[in-house]
PDB file of C-alpha atoms in Angstrom:
ATOM      1  CA  MET W 217      42.324  25.743 -15.335  1.00  0.00           C
ATOM      2  CA  ALA W 218      38.988  25.549 -13.486  1.00  0.00           C
ATOM      3  CA  SER W 219      38.978  25.357  -9.720  1.00  0.00           C
ATOM      4  CA  PRO W 220      37.992  21.981  -8.253  1.00  0.00           C
ATOM      5  CA  ILE W 221      34.501  21.593  -6.823  1.00  0.00           C
ATOM      6  CA  ARG W 222      34.572  21.256  -3.045  1.00  0.00           C
ATOM      7  CA  ALA W 223      31.916  19.674  -0.875  1.00  0.00           C
ATOM      8  CA  PRO W 224      30.265  22.006   1.606  1.00  0.00           C
ATOM      9  CA  GLU W 225      31.714  21.893   5.086  1.00  0.00           C
ATOM     10  CA  LEU W 226      29.768  19.912   7.637  1.00  0.00           C
ATOM     11  CA  PRO W 227      28.913  21.533  10.955  1.00  0.00           C
ATOM     12  CA  ARG W 228      31.276  20.689  13.763  1.00  0.00           C
ATOM     13  CA  ASP W 229      30.451  19.772  17.338  1.00  0.00           C
ATOM     14  CA  ALA W 230      32.169  21.141  20.463  1.00  0.00           C
ATOM     15  CA  GLY W 231      35.086  18.718  20.075  1.00  0.00           C
ATOM     16  CA  GLY W 232      35.783  19.804  16.492  1.00  0.00           C
ATOM     17  CA  ARG W 233      34.442  16.574  15.005  1.00  0.00           C
ATOM     18  CA  GLU W 234      32.089  16.677  12.047  1.00  0.00           C
ATOM     19  CA  ALA W 235      28.480  16.424  13.141  1.00  0.00           C
ATOM     20  CA  PRO W 236      25.823  14.938  10.897  1.00  0.00           C
ATOM     21  CA  ALA W 237      24.187  17.640   8.805  1.00  0.00           C
ATOM     22  CA  GLN W 238      20.621  16.794   9.793  1.00  0.00           C
ATOM     23  CA  VAL W 239      20.903  16.814  13.555  1.00  0.00           C
ATOM     24  CA  ALA W 240      17.984  18.539  15.188  1.00  0.00           C
ATOM     25  CA  ARG W 241      18.855  20.094  18.504  1.00  0.00           C
ATOM     26  CA  LEU W 242      16.258  19.442  21.171  1.00  0.00           C
ATOM     27  CA  PRO W 243      15.458  22.214  23.580  1.00  0.00           C
ATOM     28  CA  ARG W 244      16.944  21.652  26.995  1.00  0.00           C
ATOM     29  CA  ALA W 245      14.561  20.868  29.776  1.00  0.00           C
ATOM     30  CA  ARG W 246      14.340  23.405  32.551  1.00  0.00           C
ATOM     31  CA  ASN W 247      15.873  22.289  35.800  1.00  0.00           C
ATOM     32  CA  GLU W 248      13.491  24.328  37.937  1.00  0.00           C
ATOM     33  CA  PRO W 249      10.500  22.400  39.240  1.00  0.00           C
ATOM     34  CA  GLU W 250       7.134  23.455  37.903  1.00  0.00           C
ATOM     35  CA  GLY W 251       4.856  25.300  40.230  1.00  0.00           C
ATOM     36  CA  VAL W 252       1.336  24.147  40.945  1.00  0.00           C
ATOM     37  CA  LEU W 253      -0.161  26.945  38.868  1.00  0.00           C
ATOM     38  CA  GLU W 254       2.085  26.119  35.884  1.00  0.00           C
ATOM     39  CA  SER W 255       1.169  22.434  36.175  1.00  0.00           C
ATOM     40  CA  LEU W 256      -2.545  23.190  36.309  1.00  0.00           C
ATOM     41  CA  THR W 257      -2.310  25.611  33.393  1.00  0.00           C
ATOM     42  CA  ARG W 258      -0.417  23.081  31.293  1.00  0.00           C
ATOM     43  CA  LEU W 259      -2.857  20.344  32.275  1.00  0.00           C
ATOM     44  CA  ALA W 260      -5.851  22.509  31.346  1.00  0.00           C
ATOM     45  CA  ARG W 261      -4.289  23.422  27.991  1.00  0.00           C
ATOM     46  CA  LEU W 262      -3.604  19.771  27.177  1.00  0.00           C
ATOM     47  CA  GLN W 263      -7.123  18.835  28.244  1.00  0.00           C
ATOM     48  CA  VAL W 264      -8.631  21.456  25.948  1.00  0.00           C
ATOM     49  CA  GLU W 265      -6.428  20.288  23.053  1.00  0.00           C
ATOM     50  CA  LEU W 266      -7.576  16.698  23.585  1.00  0.00           C
ATOM     51  CA  GLY W 267     -11.219  17.769  23.766  1.00  0.00           C
ATOM     52  CA  VAL W 268     -10.954  19.856  20.600  1.00  0.00           C
ATOM     53  CA  SER W 269      -9.217  17.028  18.754  1.00  0.00           C
ATOM     54  CA  GLU W 270     -11.836  14.455  19.727  1.00  0.00           C
ATOM     55  CA  THR W 271     -14.685  16.849  18.987  1.00  0.00           C
ATOM     56  CA  ARG W 272     -13.241  17.611  15.564  1.00  0.00           C
ATOM     57  CA  GLU W 273     -13.076  13.875  14.865  1.00  0.00           C
ATOM     58  CA  ARG W 274     -16.712  13.389  15.920  1.00  0.00           C
ATOM     59  CA  LEU W 275     -17.813  16.352  13.801  1.00  0.00           C
ATOM     60  CA  LYS W 276     -16.132  14.876  10.741  1.00  0.00           C
ATOM     61  CA  VAL W 277     -17.974  11.583  11.238  1.00  0.00           C
ATOM     62  CA  ALA W 278     -21.262  13.437  11.728  1.00  0.00           C
ATOM     63  CA  ALA W 279     -20.680  15.595   8.644  1.00  0.00           C
ATOM     64  CA  VAL W 280     -20.028  12.568   6.439  1.00  0.00           C
ATOM     65  CA  ALA W 281     -23.092  10.780   7.799  1.00  0.00           C
ATOM     66  CA  ALA W 282     -25.266  13.879   7.305  1.00  0.00           C
ATOM     67  CA  GLY W 283     -23.942  14.301   3.763  1.00  0.00           C
ATOM     68  CA  VAL W 284     -24.767  10.709   2.878  1.00  0.00           C
ATOM     69  CA  ALA W 285     -28.249  11.045   4.407  1.00  0.00           C
ATOM     70  CA  ILE W 286     -28.931  14.301   2.532  1.00  0.00           C
ATOM     71  CA  ALA W 287     -27.750  12.814  -0.750  1.00  0.00           C
ATOM     72  CA  GLY W 288     -29.965   9.804  -0.057  1.00  0.00           C
ATOM     73  CA  ALA W 289     -32.950  12.063   0.582  1.00  0.00           C
ATOM     74  CA  ILE W 290     -32.382  13.914  -2.699  1.00  0.00           C
ATOM     75  CA  ALA W 291     -32.089  10.617  -4.559  1.00  0.00           C
ATOM     76  CA  ALA W 292     -35.263   9.353  -2.861  1.00  0.00           C
ATOM     77  CA  VAL W 293     -37.212  12.375  -4.077  1.00  0.00           C
ATOM     78  CA  ALA W 294     -35.863  11.887  -7.596  1.00  0.00           C
ATOM     79  CA  SER W 295     -36.737   8.192  -7.537  1.00  0.00           C
ATOM     80  CA  VAL W 296     -40.309   8.959  -6.437  1.00  0.00           C
ATOM     81  CA  VAL W 297     -40.615  11.300  -9.437  1.00  0.00           C
ATOM     82  CA  VAL W 298     -39.382   8.502 -11.717  1.00  0.00           C
ATOM     83  CA  LEU W 299     -41.822   6.040 -10.111  1.00  0.00           C
ATOM     84  CA  ILE W 300     -44.688   8.482 -10.697  1.00  0.00           C
ATOM     85  CA  ALA W 301     -43.594   8.782 -14.327  1.00  0.00           C
ATOM     86  CA  GLY W 302     -43.583   4.977 -14.540  1.00  0.00           C
ATOM     87  CA  ALA W 303     -47.093   4.849 -13.112  1.00  0.00           C
ATOM     88  CA  LEU W 304     -48.359   7.419 -15.617  1.00  0.00           C
ATOM     89  CA  ALA W 305     -46.517   5.968 -18.647  1.00  0.00           C
ATOM     90  CA  PRO W 306     -49.222   3.391 -19.550  1.00  0.00           C
ATOM     91  CA  LEU W 307     -51.708   6.231 -19.909  1.00  0.00           C
ATOM     92  CA  PHE W 308     -49.623   7.539 -22.808  1.00  0.00           C
ATOM     93  CA  ASP W 309     -48.873   4.112 -24.320  1.00  0.00           C
ATOM     94  CA  ALA W 310     -45.209   4.423 -23.324  1.00  0.00           C
ATOM     95  CA  ALA W 311     -42.864   1.785 -21.917  1.00  0.00           C
ATOM     96  CA  TRP W 312     -43.012   1.837 -18.123  1.00  0.00           C
ATOM     97  CA  GLN W 313     -40.959  -1.162 -16.969  1.00  0.00           C
ATOM     98  CA  HIS W 314     -37.574   0.522 -17.091  1.00  0.00           C
ATOM     99  CA  LEU W 315     -38.907   3.497 -15.115  1.00  0.00           C
ATOM    100  CA  ILE W 316     -40.253   1.280 -12.344  1.00  0.00           C
ATOM    101  CA  VAL W 317     -37.044  -0.770 -12.150  1.00  0.00           C
ATOM    102  CA  ALA W 318     -34.781   2.293 -12.093  1.00  0.00           C
ATOM    103  CA  GLY W 319     -36.972   4.266  -9.691  1.00  0.00           C
ATOM    104  CA  GLY W 320     -37.406   1.316  -7.353  1.00  0.00           C
ATOM    105  CA  GLY W 321     -33.694   0.492  -7.355  1.00  0.00           C
ATOM    106  CA  VAL W 322     -32.664   4.047  -6.616  1.00  0.00           C
ATOM    107  CA  LEU W 323     -35.331   4.302  -3.918  1.00  0.00           C
ATOM    108  CA  VAL W 324     -33.998   1.201  -2.143  1.00  0.00           C
ATOM    109  CA  VAL W 325     -30.398   2.437  -2.287  1.00  0.00           C
ATOM    110  CA  SER W 326     -31.352   5.948  -1.173  1.00  0.00           C
ATOM    111  CA  LEU W 327     -33.394   4.637   1.768  1.00  0.00           C
ATOM    112  CA  ALA W 328     -30.408   2.513   2.808  1.00  0.00           C
ATOM    113  CA  ALA W 329     -28.188   5.613   2.655  1.00  0.00           C
ATOM    114  CA  ILE W 330     -30.641   7.617   4.745  1.00  0.00           C
ATOM    115  CA  LEU W 331     -30.896   4.862   7.350  1.00  0.00           C
ATOM    116  CA  TRP W 332     -27.111   4.484   7.519  1.00  0.00           C
ATOM    117  CA  GLY W 333     -26.584   8.225   7.970  1.00  0.00           C
ATOM    118  CA  VAL W 334     -29.243   8.531  10.658  1.00  0.00           C
ATOM    119  CA  SER W 335     -27.995   5.496  12.578  1.00  0.00           C
ATOM    120  CA  ARG W 336     -24.409   6.734  12.367  1.00  0.00           C
ATOM    121  CA  ILE W 337     -25.388  10.115  13.798  1.00  0.00           C
ATOM    122  CA  ARG W 338     -27.560   8.555  16.525  1.00  0.00           C
ATOM    123  CA  ASN W 339     -24.750   6.241  17.623  1.00  0.00           C
ATOM    124  CA  LEU W 340     -22.087   8.920  17.992  1.00  0.00           C
ATOM    125  CA  GLU W 341     -20.429   8.558  21.377  1.00  0.00           C
ATOM    126  CA  TRP W 342     -19.169  11.169  23.749  1.00  0.00           C
ATOM    127  CA  PRO W 343     -15.414  11.792  23.553  1.00  0.00           C
ATOM    128  CA  GLN W 344     -14.362   8.923  25.821  1.00  0.00           C
ATOM    129  CA  GLU W 345     -10.647   9.739  25.928  1.00  0.00           C
ATOM    130  CA  THR W 346     -11.352  13.263  27.128  1.00  0.00           C
ATOM    131  CA  LEU W 347     -13.743  12.069  29.838  1.00  0.00           C
ATOM    132  CA  GLU W 348     -11.280   9.410  31.007  1.00  0.00           C
ATOM    133  CA  SER W 349      -8.499  11.973  31.043  1.00  0.00           C
ATOM    134  CA  LEU W 350     -10.669  14.324  33.118  1.00  0.00           C
ATOM    135  CA  ARG W 351     -11.239  11.527  35.647  1.00  0.00           C
ATOM    136  CA  GLU W 352      -7.509  10.808  35.836  1.00  0.00           C
ATOM    137  CA  ASN W 353      -6.677  14.497  36.210  1.00  0.00           C
ATOM    138  CA  TRP W 354      -9.226  14.898  38.982  1.00  0.00           C
ATOM    139  CA  SER W 355      -7.765  11.879  40.770  1.00  0.00           C
ATOM    140  CA  TRP W 356      -4.257  13.326  40.406  1.00  0.00           C
ATOM    141  CA  LEU W 357      -5.392  16.724  41.661  1.00  0.00           C
ATOM    142  CA  THR W 358      -7.066  15.270  44.760  1.00  0.00           C
ATOM    143  CA  SER W 359      -4.002  13.155  45.550  1.00  0.00           C
ATOM    144  CA  GLN W 360      -1.786  16.244  45.185  1.00  0.00           C
ATOM    145  CA  ALA W 361      -4.054  18.195  47.526  1.00  0.00           C
ATOM    146  CA  ARG W 362      -4.022  15.369  50.097  1.00  0.00           C
ATOM    147  CA  SER W 363      -0.247  15.105  49.832  1.00  0.00           C
ATOM    148  CA  THR W 364       0.203  18.836  50.361  1.00  0.00           C
ATOM    149  CA  LEU W 365      -2.138  18.825  53.364  1.00  0.00           C
ATOM    150  CA  THR W 366      -0.313  15.843  54.883  1.00  0.00           C
ATOM    151  CA  LEU W 367       3.062  17.553  54.434  1.00  0.00           C
ATOM    152  CA  ARG W 368       1.768  20.733  56.054  1.00  0.00           C
ATOM    153  CA  ARG W 369       0.343  18.819  59.048  1.00  0.00           C
ATOM    154  CA  ASN W 370       3.612  16.938  59.556  1.00  0.00           C
ATOM    155  CA  ALA W 371       5.663  20.137  59.308  1.00  0.00           C
ATOM    156  CA  ALA W 372       3.552  21.891  61.952  1.00  0.00           C
TER     157      ALA W 372
END
């Protein structure tokens, strides 16, 4: 006779009780206080991460806007070629109306794309969160320095 299928054993906690299988253990916080140098290093690292993140976001916006403007410029050149063909078509007794309509329509859309891309790039803002965070960090640092100087004067 075949052996019965058994469910896998669940992990057990310190008291021997079954713990949920998907418990993620969080690292324990250190009990030692951070030194000033560790705090400043951590603060600088976080500041750089924030700056890089915001800059990456701005670069993505600029890249999309530049791509749209470049595509618009290419379409504008193509539409001018079609408009020239429409202007020369009557010389060869060919239909010209569809060339003018298509060339003009594409030219209008491509100029709108160029204007949108240029205005989007011109209106990019500085990374405001990073600048605000720098102001807050500077304020915190000066208050820490004042506090340390006050404690030293009182202890002397």
